Short mmCIF file of C-alpha atoms and ligand atoms in Angstrom, two decimals:
data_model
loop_
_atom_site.label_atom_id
_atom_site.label_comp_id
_atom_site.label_asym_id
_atom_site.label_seq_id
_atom_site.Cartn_x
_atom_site.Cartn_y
_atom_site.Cartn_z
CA UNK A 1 -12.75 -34.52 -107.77
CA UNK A 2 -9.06 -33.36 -108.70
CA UNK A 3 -7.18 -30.78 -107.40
CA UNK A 4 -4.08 -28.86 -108.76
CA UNK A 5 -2.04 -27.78 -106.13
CA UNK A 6 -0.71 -24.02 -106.80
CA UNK A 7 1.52 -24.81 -104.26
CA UNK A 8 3.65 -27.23 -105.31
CA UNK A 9 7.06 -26.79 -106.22
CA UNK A 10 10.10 -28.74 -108.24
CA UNK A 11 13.08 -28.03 -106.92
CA UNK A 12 16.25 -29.45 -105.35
CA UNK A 13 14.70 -30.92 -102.19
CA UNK A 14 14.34 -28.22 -99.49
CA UNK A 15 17.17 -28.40 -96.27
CA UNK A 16 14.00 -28.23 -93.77
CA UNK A 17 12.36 -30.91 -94.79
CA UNK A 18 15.38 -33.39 -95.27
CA UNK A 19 16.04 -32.09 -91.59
CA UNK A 20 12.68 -34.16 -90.72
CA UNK A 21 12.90 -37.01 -93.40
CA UNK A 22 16.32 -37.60 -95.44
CA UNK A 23 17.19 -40.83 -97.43
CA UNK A 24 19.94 -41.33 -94.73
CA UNK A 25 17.21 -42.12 -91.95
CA UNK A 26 15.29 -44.33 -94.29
CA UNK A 27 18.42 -46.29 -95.35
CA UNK A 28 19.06 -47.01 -92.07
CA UNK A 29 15.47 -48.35 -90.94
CA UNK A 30 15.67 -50.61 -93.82
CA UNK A 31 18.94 -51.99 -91.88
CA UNK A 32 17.37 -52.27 -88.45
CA UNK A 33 14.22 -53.92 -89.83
CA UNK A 34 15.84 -56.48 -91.83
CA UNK A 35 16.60 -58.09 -88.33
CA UNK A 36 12.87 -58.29 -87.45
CA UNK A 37 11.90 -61.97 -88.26
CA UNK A 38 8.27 -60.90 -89.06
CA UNK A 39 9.47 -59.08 -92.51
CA UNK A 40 10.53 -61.13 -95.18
CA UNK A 41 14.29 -61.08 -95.86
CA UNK A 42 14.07 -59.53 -99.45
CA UNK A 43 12.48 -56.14 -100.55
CA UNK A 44 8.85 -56.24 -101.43
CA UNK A 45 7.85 -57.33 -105.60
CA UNK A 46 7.98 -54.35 -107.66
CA UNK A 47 5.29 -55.97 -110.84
CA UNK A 48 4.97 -54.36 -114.08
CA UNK A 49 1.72 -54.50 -115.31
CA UNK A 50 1.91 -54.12 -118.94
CA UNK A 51 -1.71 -54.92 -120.00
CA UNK A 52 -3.22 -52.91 -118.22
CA UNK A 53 -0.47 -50.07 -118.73
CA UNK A 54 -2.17 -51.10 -122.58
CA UNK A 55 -5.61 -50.97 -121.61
CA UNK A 56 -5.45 -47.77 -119.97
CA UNK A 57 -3.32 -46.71 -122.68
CA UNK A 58 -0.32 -45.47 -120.65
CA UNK A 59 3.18 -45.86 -121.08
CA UNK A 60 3.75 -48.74 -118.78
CA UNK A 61 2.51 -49.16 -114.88
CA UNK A 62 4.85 -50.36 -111.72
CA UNK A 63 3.34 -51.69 -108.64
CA UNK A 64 4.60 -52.08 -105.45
CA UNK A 65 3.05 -55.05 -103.49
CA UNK A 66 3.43 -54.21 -99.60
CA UNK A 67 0.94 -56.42 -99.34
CA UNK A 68 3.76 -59.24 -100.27
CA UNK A 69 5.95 -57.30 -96.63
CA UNK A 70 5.25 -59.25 -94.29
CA UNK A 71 3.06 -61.45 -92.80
CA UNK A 72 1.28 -58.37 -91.13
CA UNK A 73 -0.27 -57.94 -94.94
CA UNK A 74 0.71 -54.28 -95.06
CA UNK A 75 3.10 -51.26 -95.62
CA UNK A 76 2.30 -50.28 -91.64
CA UNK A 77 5.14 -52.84 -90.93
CA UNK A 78 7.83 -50.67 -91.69
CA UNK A 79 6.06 -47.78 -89.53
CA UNK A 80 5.33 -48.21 -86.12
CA UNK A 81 8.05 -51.04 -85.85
CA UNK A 82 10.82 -48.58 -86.28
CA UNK A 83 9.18 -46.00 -83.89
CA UNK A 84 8.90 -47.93 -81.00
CA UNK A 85 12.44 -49.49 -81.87
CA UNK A 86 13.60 -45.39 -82.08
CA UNK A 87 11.05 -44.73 -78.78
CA UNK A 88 13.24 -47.50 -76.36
CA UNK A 89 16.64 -46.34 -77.70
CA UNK A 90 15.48 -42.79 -76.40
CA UNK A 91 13.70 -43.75 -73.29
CA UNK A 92 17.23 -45.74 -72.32
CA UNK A 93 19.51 -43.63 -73.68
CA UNK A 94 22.85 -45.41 -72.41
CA UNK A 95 21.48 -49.29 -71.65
CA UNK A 96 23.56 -49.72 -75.10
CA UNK A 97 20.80 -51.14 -76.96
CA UNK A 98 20.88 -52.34 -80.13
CA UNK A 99 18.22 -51.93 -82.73
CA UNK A 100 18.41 -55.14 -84.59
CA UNK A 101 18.73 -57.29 -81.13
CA UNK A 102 15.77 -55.38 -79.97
CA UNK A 103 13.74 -56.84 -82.76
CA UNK A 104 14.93 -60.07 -82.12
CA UNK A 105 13.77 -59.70 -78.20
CA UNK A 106 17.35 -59.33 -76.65
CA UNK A 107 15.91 -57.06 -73.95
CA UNK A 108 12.79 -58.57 -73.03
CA UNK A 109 13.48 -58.33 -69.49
CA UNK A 110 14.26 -54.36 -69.82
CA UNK A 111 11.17 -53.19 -71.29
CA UNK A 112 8.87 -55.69 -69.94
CA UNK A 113 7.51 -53.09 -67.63
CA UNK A 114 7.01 -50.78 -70.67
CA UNK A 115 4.26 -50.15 -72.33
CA UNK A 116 2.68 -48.25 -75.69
CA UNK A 117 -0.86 -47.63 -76.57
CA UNK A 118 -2.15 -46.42 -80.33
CA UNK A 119 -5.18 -45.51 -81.85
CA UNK A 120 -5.61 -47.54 -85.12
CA UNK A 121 -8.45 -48.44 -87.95
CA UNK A 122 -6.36 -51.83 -88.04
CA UNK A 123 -2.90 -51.84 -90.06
CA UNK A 124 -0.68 -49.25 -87.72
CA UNK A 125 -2.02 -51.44 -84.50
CA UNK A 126 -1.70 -54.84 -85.72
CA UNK A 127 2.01 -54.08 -86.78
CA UNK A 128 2.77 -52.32 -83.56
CA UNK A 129 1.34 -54.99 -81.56
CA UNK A 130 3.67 -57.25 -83.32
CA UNK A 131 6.33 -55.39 -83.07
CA UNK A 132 6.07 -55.08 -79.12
CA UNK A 133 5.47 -58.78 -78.68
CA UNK A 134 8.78 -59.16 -80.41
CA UNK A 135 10.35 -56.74 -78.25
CA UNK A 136 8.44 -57.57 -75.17
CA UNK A 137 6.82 -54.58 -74.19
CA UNK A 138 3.08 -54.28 -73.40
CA UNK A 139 1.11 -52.87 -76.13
CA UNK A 140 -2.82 -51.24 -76.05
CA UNK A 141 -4.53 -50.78 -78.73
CA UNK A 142 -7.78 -48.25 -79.31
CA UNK A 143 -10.26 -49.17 -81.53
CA UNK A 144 -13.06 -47.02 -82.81
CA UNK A 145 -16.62 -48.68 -83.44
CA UNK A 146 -16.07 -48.97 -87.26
CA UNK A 147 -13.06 -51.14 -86.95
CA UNK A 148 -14.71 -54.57 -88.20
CA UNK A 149 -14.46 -57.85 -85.61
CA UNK A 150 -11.86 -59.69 -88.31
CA UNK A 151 -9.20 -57.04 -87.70
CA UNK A 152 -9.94 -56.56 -83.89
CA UNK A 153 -8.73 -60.53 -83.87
CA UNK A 154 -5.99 -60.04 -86.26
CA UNK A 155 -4.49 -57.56 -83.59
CA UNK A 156 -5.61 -59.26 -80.38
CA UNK A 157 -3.59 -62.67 -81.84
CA UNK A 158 -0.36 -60.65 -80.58
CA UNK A 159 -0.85 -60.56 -77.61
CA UNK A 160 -2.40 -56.48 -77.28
CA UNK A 161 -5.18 -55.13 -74.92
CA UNK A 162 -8.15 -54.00 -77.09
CA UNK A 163 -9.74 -51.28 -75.65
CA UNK A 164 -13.26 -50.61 -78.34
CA UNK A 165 -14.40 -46.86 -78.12
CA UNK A 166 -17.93 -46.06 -79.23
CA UNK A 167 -17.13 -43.50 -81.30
CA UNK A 168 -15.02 -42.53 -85.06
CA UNK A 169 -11.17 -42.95 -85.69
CA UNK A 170 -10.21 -39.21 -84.44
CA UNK A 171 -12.03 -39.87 -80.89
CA UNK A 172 -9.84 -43.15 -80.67
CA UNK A 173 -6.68 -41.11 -81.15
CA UNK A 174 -7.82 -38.71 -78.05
CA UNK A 175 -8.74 -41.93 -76.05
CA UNK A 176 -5.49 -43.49 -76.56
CA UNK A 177 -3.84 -39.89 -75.89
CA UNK A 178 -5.81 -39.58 -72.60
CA UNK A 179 -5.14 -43.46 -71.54
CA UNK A 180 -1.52 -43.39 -72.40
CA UNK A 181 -1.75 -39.92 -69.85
CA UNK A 182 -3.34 -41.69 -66.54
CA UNK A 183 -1.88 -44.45 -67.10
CA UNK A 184 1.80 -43.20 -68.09
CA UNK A 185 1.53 -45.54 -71.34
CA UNK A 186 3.51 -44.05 -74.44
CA UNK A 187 1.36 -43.30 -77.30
CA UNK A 188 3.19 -44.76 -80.36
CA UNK A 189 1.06 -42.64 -83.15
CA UNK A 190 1.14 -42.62 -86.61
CA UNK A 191 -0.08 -39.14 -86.93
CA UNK A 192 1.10 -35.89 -85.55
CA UNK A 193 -0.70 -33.21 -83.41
CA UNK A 194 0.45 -29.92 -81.38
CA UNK A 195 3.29 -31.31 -79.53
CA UNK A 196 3.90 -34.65 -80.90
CA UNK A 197 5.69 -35.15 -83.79
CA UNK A 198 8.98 -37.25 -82.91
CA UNK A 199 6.96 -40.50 -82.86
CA UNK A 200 4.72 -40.01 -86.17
CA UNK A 201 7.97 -38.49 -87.81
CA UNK A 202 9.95 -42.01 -86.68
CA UNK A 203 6.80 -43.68 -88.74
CA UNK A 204 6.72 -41.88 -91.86
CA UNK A 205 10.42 -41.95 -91.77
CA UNK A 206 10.12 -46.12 -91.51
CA UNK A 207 7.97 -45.84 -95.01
CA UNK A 208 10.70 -44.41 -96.48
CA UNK A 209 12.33 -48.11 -97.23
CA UNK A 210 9.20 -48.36 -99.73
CA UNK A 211 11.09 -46.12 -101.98
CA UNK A 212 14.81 -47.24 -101.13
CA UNK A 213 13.69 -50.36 -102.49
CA UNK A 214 11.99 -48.98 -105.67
CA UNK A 215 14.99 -46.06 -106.25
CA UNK A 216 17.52 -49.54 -106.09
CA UNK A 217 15.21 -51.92 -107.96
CA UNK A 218 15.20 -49.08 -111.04
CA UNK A 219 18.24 -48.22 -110.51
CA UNK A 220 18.33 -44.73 -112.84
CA UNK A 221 22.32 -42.52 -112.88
CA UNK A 222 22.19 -39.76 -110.58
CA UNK A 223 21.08 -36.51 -111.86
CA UNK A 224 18.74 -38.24 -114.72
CA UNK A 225 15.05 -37.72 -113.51
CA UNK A 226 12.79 -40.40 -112.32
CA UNK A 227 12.55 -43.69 -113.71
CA UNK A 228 8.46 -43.04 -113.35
CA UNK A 229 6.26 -40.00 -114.38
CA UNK A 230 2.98 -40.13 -111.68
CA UNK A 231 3.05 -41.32 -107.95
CA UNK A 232 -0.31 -42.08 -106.97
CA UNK A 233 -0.40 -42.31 -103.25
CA UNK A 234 -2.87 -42.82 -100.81
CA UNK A 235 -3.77 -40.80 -98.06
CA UNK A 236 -5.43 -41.41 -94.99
CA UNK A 237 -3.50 -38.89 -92.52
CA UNK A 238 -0.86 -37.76 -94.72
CA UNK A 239 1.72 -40.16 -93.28
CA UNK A 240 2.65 -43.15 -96.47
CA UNK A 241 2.45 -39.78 -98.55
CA UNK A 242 4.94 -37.61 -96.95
CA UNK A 243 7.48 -40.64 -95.94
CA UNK A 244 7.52 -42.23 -99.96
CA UNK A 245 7.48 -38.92 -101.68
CA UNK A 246 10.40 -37.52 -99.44
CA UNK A 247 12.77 -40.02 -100.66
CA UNK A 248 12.08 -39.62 -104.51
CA UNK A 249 12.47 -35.89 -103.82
CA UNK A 250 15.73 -35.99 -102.08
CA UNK A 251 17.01 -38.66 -104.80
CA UNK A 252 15.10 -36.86 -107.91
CA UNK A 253 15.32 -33.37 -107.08
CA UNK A 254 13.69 -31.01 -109.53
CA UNK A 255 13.43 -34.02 -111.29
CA UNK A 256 10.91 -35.35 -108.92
CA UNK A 257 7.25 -37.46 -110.29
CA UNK A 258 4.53 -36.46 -110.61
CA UNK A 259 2.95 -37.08 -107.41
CA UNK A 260 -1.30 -38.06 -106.88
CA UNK A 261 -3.03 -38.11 -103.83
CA UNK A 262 -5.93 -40.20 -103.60
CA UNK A 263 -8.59 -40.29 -100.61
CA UNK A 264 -12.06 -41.50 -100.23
CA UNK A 265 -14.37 -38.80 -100.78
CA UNK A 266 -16.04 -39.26 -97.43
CA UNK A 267 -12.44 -38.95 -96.17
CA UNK A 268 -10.88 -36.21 -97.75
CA UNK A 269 -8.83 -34.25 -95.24
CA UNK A 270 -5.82 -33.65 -97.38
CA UNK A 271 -8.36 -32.58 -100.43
CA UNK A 272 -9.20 -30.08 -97.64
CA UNK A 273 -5.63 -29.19 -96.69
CA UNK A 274 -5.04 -28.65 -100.75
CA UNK A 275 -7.46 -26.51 -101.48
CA UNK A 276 -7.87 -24.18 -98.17
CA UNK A 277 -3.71 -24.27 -97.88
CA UNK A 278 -3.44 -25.01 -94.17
CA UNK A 279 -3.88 -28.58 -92.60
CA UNK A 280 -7.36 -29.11 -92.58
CA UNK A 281 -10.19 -31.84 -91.69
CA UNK A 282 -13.21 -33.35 -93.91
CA UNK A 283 -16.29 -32.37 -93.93
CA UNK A 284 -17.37 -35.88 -95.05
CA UNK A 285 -18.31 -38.79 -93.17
CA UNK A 286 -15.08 -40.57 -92.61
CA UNK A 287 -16.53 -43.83 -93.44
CA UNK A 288 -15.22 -45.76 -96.21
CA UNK A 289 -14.77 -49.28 -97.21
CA UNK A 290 -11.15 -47.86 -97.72
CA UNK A 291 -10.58 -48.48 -93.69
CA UNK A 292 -7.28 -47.54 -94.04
CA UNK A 293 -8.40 -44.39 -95.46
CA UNK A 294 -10.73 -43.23 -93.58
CA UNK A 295 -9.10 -40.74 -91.43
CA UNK A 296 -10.83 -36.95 -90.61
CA UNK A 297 -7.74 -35.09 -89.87
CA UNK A 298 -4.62 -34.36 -91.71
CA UNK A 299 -1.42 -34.83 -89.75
CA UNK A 300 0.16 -31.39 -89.70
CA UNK A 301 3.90 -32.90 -90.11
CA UNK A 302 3.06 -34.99 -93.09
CA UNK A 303 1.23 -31.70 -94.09
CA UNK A 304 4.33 -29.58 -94.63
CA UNK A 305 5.60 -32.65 -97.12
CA UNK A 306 2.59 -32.65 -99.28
CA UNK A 307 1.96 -28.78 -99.37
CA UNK A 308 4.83 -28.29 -101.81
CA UNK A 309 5.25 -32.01 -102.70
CA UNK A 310 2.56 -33.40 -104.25
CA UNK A 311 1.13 -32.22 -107.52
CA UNK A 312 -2.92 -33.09 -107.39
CA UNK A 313 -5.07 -34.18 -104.85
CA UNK A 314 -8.17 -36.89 -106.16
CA UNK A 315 -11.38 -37.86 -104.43
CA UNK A 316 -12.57 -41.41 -105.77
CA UNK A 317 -15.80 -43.73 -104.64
CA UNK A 318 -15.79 -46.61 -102.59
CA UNK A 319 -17.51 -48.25 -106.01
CA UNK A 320 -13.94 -47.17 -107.48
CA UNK A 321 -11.59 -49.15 -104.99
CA UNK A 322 -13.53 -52.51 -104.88
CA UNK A 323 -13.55 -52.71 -108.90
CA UNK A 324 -9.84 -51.80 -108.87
CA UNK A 325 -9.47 -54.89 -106.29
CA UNK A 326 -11.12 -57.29 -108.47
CA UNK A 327 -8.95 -55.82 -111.59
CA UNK A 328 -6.11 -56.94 -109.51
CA UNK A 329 -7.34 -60.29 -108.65
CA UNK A 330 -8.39 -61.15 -111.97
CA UNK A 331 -5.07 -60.07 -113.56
CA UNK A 332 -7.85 -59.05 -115.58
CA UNK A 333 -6.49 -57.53 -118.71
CA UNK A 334 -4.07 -60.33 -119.10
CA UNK A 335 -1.27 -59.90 -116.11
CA UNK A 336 -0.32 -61.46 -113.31
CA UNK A 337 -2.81 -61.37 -110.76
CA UNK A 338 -2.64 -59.26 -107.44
CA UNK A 339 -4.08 -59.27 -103.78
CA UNK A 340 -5.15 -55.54 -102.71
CA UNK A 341 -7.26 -54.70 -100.04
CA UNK A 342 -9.05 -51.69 -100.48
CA UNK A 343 -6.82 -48.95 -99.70
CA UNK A 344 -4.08 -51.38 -101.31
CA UNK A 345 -6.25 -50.56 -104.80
CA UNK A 346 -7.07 -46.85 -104.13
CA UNK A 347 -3.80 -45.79 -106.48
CA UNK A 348 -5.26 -48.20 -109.22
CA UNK A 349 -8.72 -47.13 -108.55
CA UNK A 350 -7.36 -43.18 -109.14
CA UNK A 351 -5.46 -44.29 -112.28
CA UNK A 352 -8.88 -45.75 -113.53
CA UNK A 353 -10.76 -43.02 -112.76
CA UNK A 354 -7.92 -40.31 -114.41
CA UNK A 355 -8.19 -42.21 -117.50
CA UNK A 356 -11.79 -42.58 -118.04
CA UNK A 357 -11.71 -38.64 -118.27
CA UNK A 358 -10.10 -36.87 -121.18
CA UNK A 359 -10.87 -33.52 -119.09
CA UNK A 360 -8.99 -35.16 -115.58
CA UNK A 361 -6.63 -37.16 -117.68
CA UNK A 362 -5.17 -34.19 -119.26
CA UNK A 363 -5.72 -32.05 -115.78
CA UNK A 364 -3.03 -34.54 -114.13
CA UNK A 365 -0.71 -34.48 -117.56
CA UNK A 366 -1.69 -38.37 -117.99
CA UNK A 367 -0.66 -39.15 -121.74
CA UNK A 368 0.41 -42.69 -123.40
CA UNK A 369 3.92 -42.40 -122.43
CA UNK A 370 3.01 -41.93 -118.79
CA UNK A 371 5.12 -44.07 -116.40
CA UNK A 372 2.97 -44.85 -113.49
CA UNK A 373 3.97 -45.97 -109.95
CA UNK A 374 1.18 -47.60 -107.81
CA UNK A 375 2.01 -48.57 -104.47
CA UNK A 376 -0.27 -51.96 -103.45
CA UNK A 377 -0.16 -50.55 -99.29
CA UNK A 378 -2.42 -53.59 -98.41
CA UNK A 379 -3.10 -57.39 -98.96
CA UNK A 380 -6.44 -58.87 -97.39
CA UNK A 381 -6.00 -57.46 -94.17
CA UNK A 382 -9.74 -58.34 -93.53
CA UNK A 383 -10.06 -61.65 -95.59
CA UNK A 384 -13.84 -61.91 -95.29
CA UNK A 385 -14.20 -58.67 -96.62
CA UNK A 386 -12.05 -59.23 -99.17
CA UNK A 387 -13.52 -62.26 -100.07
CA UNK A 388 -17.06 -60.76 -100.40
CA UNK A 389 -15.95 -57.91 -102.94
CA UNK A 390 -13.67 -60.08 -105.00
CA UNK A 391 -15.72 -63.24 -104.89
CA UNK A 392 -13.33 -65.86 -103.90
CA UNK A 393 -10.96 -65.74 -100.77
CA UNK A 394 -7.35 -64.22 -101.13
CA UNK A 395 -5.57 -67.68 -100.69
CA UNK A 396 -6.92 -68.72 -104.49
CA UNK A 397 -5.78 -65.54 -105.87
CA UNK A 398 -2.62 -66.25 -104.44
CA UNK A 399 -2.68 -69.96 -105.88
CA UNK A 400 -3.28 -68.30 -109.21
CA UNK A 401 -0.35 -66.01 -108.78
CA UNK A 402 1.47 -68.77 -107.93
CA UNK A 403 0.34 -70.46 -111.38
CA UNK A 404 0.31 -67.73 -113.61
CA UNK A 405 3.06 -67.44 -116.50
CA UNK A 406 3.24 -64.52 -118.41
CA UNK A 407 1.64 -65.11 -122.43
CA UNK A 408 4.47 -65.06 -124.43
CA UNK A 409 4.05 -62.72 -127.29
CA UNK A 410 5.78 -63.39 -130.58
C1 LIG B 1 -3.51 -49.98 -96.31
C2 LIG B 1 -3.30 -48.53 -96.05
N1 LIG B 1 -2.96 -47.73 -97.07
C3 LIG B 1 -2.74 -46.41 -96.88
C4 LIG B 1 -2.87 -45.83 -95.62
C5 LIG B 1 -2.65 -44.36 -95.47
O1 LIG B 1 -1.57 -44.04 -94.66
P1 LIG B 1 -1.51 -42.65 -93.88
O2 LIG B 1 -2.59 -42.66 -92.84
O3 LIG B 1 -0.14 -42.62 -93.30
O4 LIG B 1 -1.76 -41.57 -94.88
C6 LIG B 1 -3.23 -46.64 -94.52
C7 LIG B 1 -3.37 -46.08 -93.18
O5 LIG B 1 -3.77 -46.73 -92.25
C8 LIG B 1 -3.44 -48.03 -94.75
O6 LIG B 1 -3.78 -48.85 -93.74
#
């Protein structure tokens, strides 16, 4: 289902919301993060995929591979990384700290009685986990009974507590909440409720380098609008939304994309948030193959980005996200080829579905000179998974990708 949101605006980007998220703060995280040895020292690929920008009969499509970040597999690297980083600096306000040396475990003996707890559904933990090994602070990390064995693992191999919850991703959030209370653990959170927003803010601020790297890679002169019509932009809580579509606002003004929201159906809290106008929950399931994704509850401080900042708000099938996966892996129209996870292929997946539809095509102003942005948020963070959707594991995509030249045209 797509949504038009009445609400959304173009303008020069409002003073209250660079108050919470400026290009300023996300310049600098991309400085402090380029010290953390677990990110690769360059910015993530930025792939056209001209092919398929043919085949869908677009103008051209860009994608973003945070799967390519780190060895973490995903865009949550740059998130709760920088919030714990921005948690210690605040917790020892005039120990003289600094950010980059914290990465690189300068402080160990400091912080090694401190410790951070987070729900997760597997990317936010598994990079905060890392992150606090690094740092060398204790870490805890909730997981809800959905949360598949493969990424439990991929978290516990840094050294976090696992503490498994029978119930969905929103109870894990109030477990962690209530642990990190008895036990006087911080909660390191990627999304926001009544009374905590400096923490979540600090992790949608951290996605922000996404589009530093993008705005410098296509590098456009000021004042000219964006170098890309449509965003598309997945949501689980609000958080990769509000962070990336923040810093095209600031740097595009009322120039800004086009910017699409796309959420499992089962999960579609922002869908909710669009159409009732106050941040909402699902009434769906929450249970997607989109793991990622599948999140109940919108976080109200990402809310008050998207309410004015994105343009449409799309629902799309599980069925939708594994064939976009495979279109990736196959490079199947003739480009290079890609390895997305599930919610990595959601923006792909929304594209897909846009363009089948003349009515939803020209709903979202899709046309053949459409320049599309798709961020890739994931790699195989759950190889077996991946593996059974796409057929073969994610290390022979890779070895394709590593063999693939582009067909010249004459
Ligand atoms: C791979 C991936 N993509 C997108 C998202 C959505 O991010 P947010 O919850 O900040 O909206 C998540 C969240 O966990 C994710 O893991």
């Amino acid at each position: 289902m797509l949504f038009t949101n009445p609400a959304a605006i173009k303008t020069a980007y409002p003073t209250e919301l660079k108050a919470i998220l400026s290009k300023a703060g996300a310049d600098e995280c991309r400085l402090w993060i380029s010290f953390w040895n677990r990110i690769y020292a360059r910015a993530t690929p930025l792939r056209a995929l001209p092919r398929l920008a043919e085949h869908l009969g677009v103008g051209s499509v860009l994608i973003k591979d945070e799967g390519d970040r780190s060895v973490l597999g995903s865009f949550k690297a740059l998130g709760a990384p920088i919030a714990l980083v921005r948690l210690i600096l605040r917790r020892w306000p005039s120990s003289g700290f600094e950010p980059g040396r914290l990465f690189q475990g300068a402080y160990k003996n400091e912080v090694a009685d401190f410790t951070v707890i987070s729900a997760t559904d597997g990317n936010h933990g598994k990079a905060l986990a890392a992150a606090a090994q690094s740092i060398g602070c204790g870490c805890v990390i909730v997981l809800h009974a959905k949360v598949s064995k493969e990424r439990e693992q991929a978290i516990a191999q840094y050294g976090a507590q696992i503490v498994r919850i029978a119930g969905n991703y929103d109870e894990s959030v109030e477990e962690a909440a209530r642990l990190g209370r008895v036990n006087g653990w911080e909660v390191v959170s990627d999304t926001s409720y009544e009374g905590y927003e400096e923490v979540p803010r600090d992790v949608m601020q951290g996605y922000g380098v996404i589009s530093a790297e993008i705005v410098e890679a296509l590098s456009a002169p000021e004042g000219q609008g964006a170098p890309f019509t449509h965003v598309f932009l997945q949501g689980g809580v609000g958080g990769l939304a509000a962070g990336v579509l923040s810093y095209f606002w600031e740097r595009y003004g009322d120039k800004r994309p086009q910017v699409v929201i796309v959420e499992p159906a089962q999960a579609d809290c922002l869908y909710q948030s669009a159409t009732s106008g106050i941040p909402s929950r699902t009434n769906g399931s929450v249970d997607s193959v989109m793991a990622g994704l599948a999140c109940g509850e919108t976080s109200p401080l990402a809310w008050k980005f998207l309410e004015t900042g994105a343009d449409f708000f799309l629902t799309i099938e599980d069925s939708d996200a594994t064939e976009a996966m495979r279109v990736l892996a196959e490079g199947r129209h003739g480009d290079i080829p890609l390895v997305s996870g599930e919610s990595g292929a959601a923006g792909l997946a929304a594209l897909q579905v846009l363009r089948a539809s003349d009515v939803l095509a020209r709903q979202a102003g899709l046309t053949d000179a459409s320049r599309i942005l798709l961020i890739n948020t994931e790699a195989a963070t759950a190889p077996a998974i991946y593996a059974e959707i796409v057929g073969t594991t994610d290390d022979a995509i890779r070895a394709r990708q590593a063999a693939w030249t582009s067909p010249v045209t004459l």
